[in-house]
Amino acid sequence: MSSPSAGGVPALGQPRDERFAGRHVLSVKQFDRADLERVFRVAHDMKVMVGLVGTTDLLKGKVLANLFYEPSTRTASSFIAAMERLGGSVIAINEVKFSSVSKGETLEDTVRVLESYADLVVLRHPEVGAAARAAAVARKPILNAGDGVGEHPTQALLDLFTIREELGRLDGVELALVGDLRHGRTVHSLARLARWFDIRLRLVSPSSLAMPAEVLDDLREGGVTFTEHRDLDEVLGSVDVLYVTRVQQERFADPADYQAVKGAYVITPAVLERFSPRGIVMHPLPRVDEIDPACDADPRAAYFRQIAMGMYVRMALLALVMGRA
Ligand code: ASP
């Protein structure tokens, strides 16, 4: 059976059964609450299935091209694991320097080549908007696995799924996003999804790493309750989730600017003493020194559990986009 051809991103309000099959996943802006709940339901089923039998043949015969122009451990390997657990196979291009990219091939041409072999393409790229550029020429679905400082939609889905699995709810949650909110694409995507739930955001960063104005505009437009803070202690006692991020060294033009802000917030066991006993600590990883490893044994440290959720959510998306969920 041939895979559905890609027909752009879905418009909000389009019929439910046309919102994933054959579609690109470029930005969290394409999802509404019903879409998110659908992804979470399928991801939960995937979690149960993996726990019971490990694999299925839902995507047997399907091929995923995993095209990564930037380093990745979790996103790249979880897409591979997700596809393989669904019975499909993967063309993995993790080191574009060993591909025709090093001969000067454009992103558009590389995507055209890979989609000739594959049924969908997962793309990570250092430039904002790269996934949309790829989608503009692609006949097969493109899944944005991070475009520079832009978005990381599949990470945001797994982050919300983690909160839902850990706390049993998304409505009523108070969520602190801590660290490099300027360059952290995961927090750009995650913050934008808050509009679909009753989630209050506390944005904690040094002023030089504050959430970009365009994300704040989207929050206001979506009616999200949010406040900005420099001092973590202003919110530590009230939040349910501490979502900690790395200061993104590779995005700084001047190393001195990085040195000035790195280590701005470090979560230690002493900090956690002032945090809710029923809260959770999350991190998209990799961590550098934002979370002291002495916190890892604390039951509230959810960042390693969060990783497994990534595979279930990516399995759900692959199945939905291939029209097989
Ligand atoms: N792994 C995440 C990303 O790709 C977070 C990070 O790199 O700090 O955006």
XYZ file of C-alpha atoms and ligand atoms in Angstrom:
334
model
C 0.000 0.000 0.000
C 1.422 3.407 -0.867
C 1.723 6.022 1.833
C -0.583 9.033 1.753
C 1.011 11.935 -0.093
C 1.802 14.980 1.997
C -0.824 17.676 1.868
C 0.629 20.472 3.937
C -0.080 21.058 7.577
C -3.709 20.728 8.640
C -5.808 23.843 9.105
C -7.440 24.077 12.512
C -11.048 22.994 12.141
C -10.334 20.437 9.438
C -12.049 17.028 9.879
C -10.351 14.942 12.573
C -9.441 12.020 10.352
C -7.587 14.319 7.950
C -5.477 16.040 10.568
C -2.545 13.619 10.730
C -2.536 11.112 7.875
C -0.126 12.285 5.203
C 0.474 15.626 6.949
C 3.675 17.367 7.870
C 4.491 18.049 11.529
C 6.278 21.412 11.361
C 5.104 23.463 14.332
C 2.998 23.051 17.435
C 0.824 25.817 16.001
C -0.887 23.231 13.808
C -2.378 21.362 16.790
C -5.447 22.016 18.913
C -6.529 20.356 22.141
C -8.361 17.496 20.419
C -5.255 16.735 18.319
C -3.078 16.699 21.417
C -5.444 14.433 23.290
C -5.481 12.092 20.319
C -1.661 11.921 20.268
C -1.624 11.274 24.035
C -4.216 8.492 23.772
C -2.260 6.741 21.008
C 1.034 7.316 22.883
C -0.476 5.756 25.976
C -1.549 2.722 23.919
C 2.006 2.510 22.552
C 3.376 2.588 26.087
C 1.106 -0.286 27.101
C 1.930 -2.225 23.918
C 5.697 -1.825 24.415
C 5.327 -2.943 28.039
C 3.400 -6.053 26.991
C 5.022 -7.206 23.747
C 7.716 -4.686 22.754
C 6.978 -4.424 19.040
C 4.171 -4.585 16.480
C 4.047 -4.725 12.679
C 1.797 -1.671 12.279
C 4.296 0.057 9.955
C 5.790 -3.069 8.392
C 7.173 -2.215 4.967
C 7.360 1.520 5.716
C 10.672 3.375 5.604
C 11.651 6.451 7.594
C 14.531 8.738 6.556
C 16.098 10.265 9.671
C 18.058 13.298 8.445
C 20.065 15.117 11.118
C 22.206 18.188 10.332
C 22.734 18.940 14.050
C 23.882 16.666 16.886
C 21.234 14.599 18.608
C 21.143 11.601 20.899
C 17.569 11.257 22.140
C 15.579 12.618 19.231
C 17.500 10.704 16.556
C 17.626 7.407 18.407
C 14.051 7.596 19.698
C 12.716 8.065 16.149
C 14.758 5.028 15.073
C 13.538 2.983 18.039
C 9.953 4.157 17.454
C 9.996 3.140 13.781
C 11.614 -0.203 14.519
C 9.161 -1.005 17.319
C 6.369 -0.365 14.812
C 7.953 -2.854 12.412
C 9.276 -0.275 9.936
C 12.839 0.437 8.890
C 15.079 3.500 8.943
C 17.634 5.227 6.723
C 19.697 7.070 9.344
C 21.796 10.045 8.238
C 23.282 11.404 11.426
C 26.487 12.787 10.055
C 25.599 14.903 7.051
C 29.307 15.554 6.560
C 29.556 12.007 5.207
C 26.655 12.608 2.786
C 26.289 14.681 -0.387
C 25.608 17.705 1.828
C 29.409 17.990 2.111
C 29.500 18.294 -1.711
C 27.230 21.336 -1.501
C 23.840 19.688 -2.051
C 20.943 21.899 -0.959
C 18.519 20.846 1.775
C 15.739 20.788 -0.813
C 17.620 18.372 -3.086
C 18.666 16.107 -0.212
C 15.043 15.883 0.923
C 13.874 15.107 -2.642
C 16.407 12.278 -2.806
C 15.488 10.764 0.550
C 11.755 10.902 0.013
C 12.295 8.850 -3.145
C 13.397 6.004 -0.884
C 11.289 6.641 2.193
C 7.660 7.164 3.245
C 8.435 10.078 5.549
C 11.398 12.251 6.523
C 12.399 13.372 10.022
C 14.571 16.484 9.801
C 16.785 18.304 12.288
C 18.518 21.404 10.974
C 20.327 24.426 12.498
C 18.217 27.032 10.644
C 14.831 28.321 11.750
C 12.229 27.427 9.114
C 14.284 24.595 7.568
C 11.500 22.047 8.078
C 9.025 24.354 6.322
C 11.490 24.775 3.438
C 11.798 21.016 3.149
C 8.018 20.616 3.306
C 7.592 23.106 0.471
C 9.307 20.691 -1.938
C 8.374 17.363 -0.335
C 5.710 14.937 -1.542
C 6.032 12.865 1.638
C 5.426 14.009 5.236
C 8.214 15.987 6.925
C 8.521 15.830 10.719
C 10.389 18.751 12.273
C 12.872 17.356 14.807
C 14.211 20.808 15.740
C 14.959 23.803 13.488
C 17.671 25.942 15.083
C 16.234 28.150 17.795
C 12.791 27.795 16.199
C 10.669 24.862 17.304
C 10.885 21.292 18.478
C 7.270 20.144 18.205
C 7.755 16.451 18.968
C 9.675 17.340 22.146
C 6.801 19.596 23.277
C 4.322 16.766 22.721
C 6.433 14.383 24.781
C 6.871 17.031 27.476
C 3.116 17.464 27.852
C 2.596 13.702 27.713
C 5.148 13.321 30.517
C 3.314 15.850 32.719
C 0.012 14.100 32.005
C 1.433 10.661 32.841
C 3.304 11.902 35.935
C 0.731 14.252 37.472
C -2.406 12.708 35.956
C -3.556 16.043 34.558
C -2.624 19.039 32.427
C -5.422 21.409 33.435
C -4.619 23.407 36.541
C -0.866 22.838 36.282
C 1.595 25.626 37.134
C 4.691 25.153 34.976
C 8.031 26.958 35.433
C 10.275 27.148 32.354
C 13.776 27.844 33.651
C 17.062 28.809 31.981
C 17.799 29.745 28.374
C 14.338 30.680 27.164
C 15.786 32.745 24.326
C 17.562 29.953 22.443
C 15.739 26.910 23.807
C 13.475 25.675 21.040
C 11.876 23.088 23.314
C 10.478 25.810 25.562
C 9.280 27.838 22.560
C 7.159 24.894 21.455
C 6.065 23.850 24.934
C 4.966 27.367 25.943
C 2.869 27.671 22.777
C 0.907 24.527 23.661
C -0.141 25.899 27.071
C -3.069 27.713 25.399
C -4.972 24.447 24.958
C -4.989 23.623 28.676
C -5.407 25.559 31.871
C -1.616 25.778 32.311
C -0.088 28.818 34.052
C 3.474 29.590 32.921
C 6.268 31.036 35.061
C 9.126 32.103 32.780
C 12.398 32.216 34.748
C 15.556 33.432 32.994
C 18.303 36.056 33.087
C 17.084 39.123 31.159
C 19.533 38.401 28.300
C 17.970 34.946 27.839
C 14.299 35.925 28.152
C 11.539 34.326 26.088
C 11.460 35.934 22.595
C 8.801 38.575 21.929
C 7.139 36.510 19.190
C 6.528 33.635 21.617
C 5.153 36.068 24.234
C 2.852 37.507 21.551
C 1.568 33.999 20.806
C 0.953 33.437 24.544
C -1.040 36.678 24.838
C -2.996 35.878 21.692
C -3.789 32.405 23.082
C -4.916 33.854 26.428
C -2.172 32.057 28.391
C -1.552 33.262 31.949
C 2.179 33.873 32.330
C 4.627 35.872 34.439
C 8.351 36.553 33.934
C 10.937 36.226 36.713
C 14.682 36.530 37.259
C 14.657 34.817 40.649
C 13.655 31.145 40.806
C 12.668 31.508 44.465
C 9.746 33.726 43.434
C 8.004 30.672 41.921
C 9.682 27.634 43.476
C 7.134 27.231 46.246
C 4.042 27.343 44.036
C 4.854 25.490 40.791
C 4.017 21.840 40.040
C 6.644 21.384 37.341
C 10.202 22.713 37.155
C 11.213 22.454 33.470
C 14.947 23.185 33.441
C 16.922 23.924 30.262
C 20.561 24.091 29.215
C 22.165 27.418 28.319
C 22.658 26.773 24.591
C 26.356 27.488 24.179
C 26.333 26.733 20.423
C 23.852 29.590 19.780
C 26.098 32.333 21.267
C 28.180 34.389 18.823
C 30.480 35.636 21.642
C 31.833 33.036 24.134
C 32.073 35.777 26.801
C 28.277 36.181 26.686
C 27.914 32.452 27.332
C 30.331 32.569 30.270
C 28.346 35.451 31.779
C 25.074 33.511 31.970
C 26.017 29.841 32.233
C 25.171 28.384 35.567
C 22.480 31.032 36.129
C 20.168 28.494 37.785
C 21.424 25.255 39.258
C 18.987 22.776 40.780
C 20.511 21.116 43.840
C 19.005 18.995 46.638
C 18.857 22.209 48.719
C 16.750 23.899 46.016
C 14.440 20.873 45.870
C 13.782 21.196 49.616
C 11.847 24.370 48.768
C 9.939 22.689 45.889
C 6.541 20.936 46.117
C 6.790 17.371 47.477
C 4.326 16.316 44.746
C 6.031 18.244 41.908
C 8.292 16.966 39.140
C 11.585 18.174 37.660
C 11.911 17.871 33.883
C 14.724 18.629 31.421
C 14.834 17.988 27.639
C 18.467 16.917 28.106
C 21.402 17.022 27.584
C 22.097 18.676 30.935
C 25.405 20.392 31.486
C 25.429 21.643 35.059
C 21.852 22.908 35.534
C 20.812 19.900 37.602
C 23.184 18.512 40.195
C 23.357 14.697 39.710
C 22.725 14.483 43.467
C 19.076 15.272 42.560
C 18.747 12.154 40.385
C 17.698 9.878 43.246
C 14.861 12.238 44.241
C 11.540 10.669 43.136
C 10.528 14.043 41.729
C 13.394 13.889 39.192
C 11.366 12.931 36.105
C 13.956 13.727 33.417
C 15.017 10.146 32.782
C 11.403 8.934 32.751
C 10.697 11.779 30.283
C 13.083 10.164 27.764
C 11.027 6.972 27.485
C 7.897 9.068 26.900
C 9.631 10.458 23.806
C 9.641 7.082 22.130
C 5.938 6.451 22.817
C 4.947 9.888 21.522
C 7.077 9.482 18.384
C 5.554 6.026 17.808
C 2.117 7.645 18.065
C 3.028 10.394 15.594
C 4.560 7.980 13.094
C 1.458 5.776 13.219
C -0.892 8.775 12.912
C 1.034 10.389 10.057
C 1.159 7.055 8.215
C -2.615 6.776 8.701
C -2.292 3.565 10.713
C -3.082 4.585 14.312
N 17.786 18.240 23.076
C 17.060 19.491 23.076
C 17.045 20.119 21.689
O 17.436 19.487 20.723
C 17.521 20.422 24.138
C 18.936 20.901 24.053
O 19.658 20.628 23.097
O 19.333 21.579 25.007
O 16.621 21.244 21.547
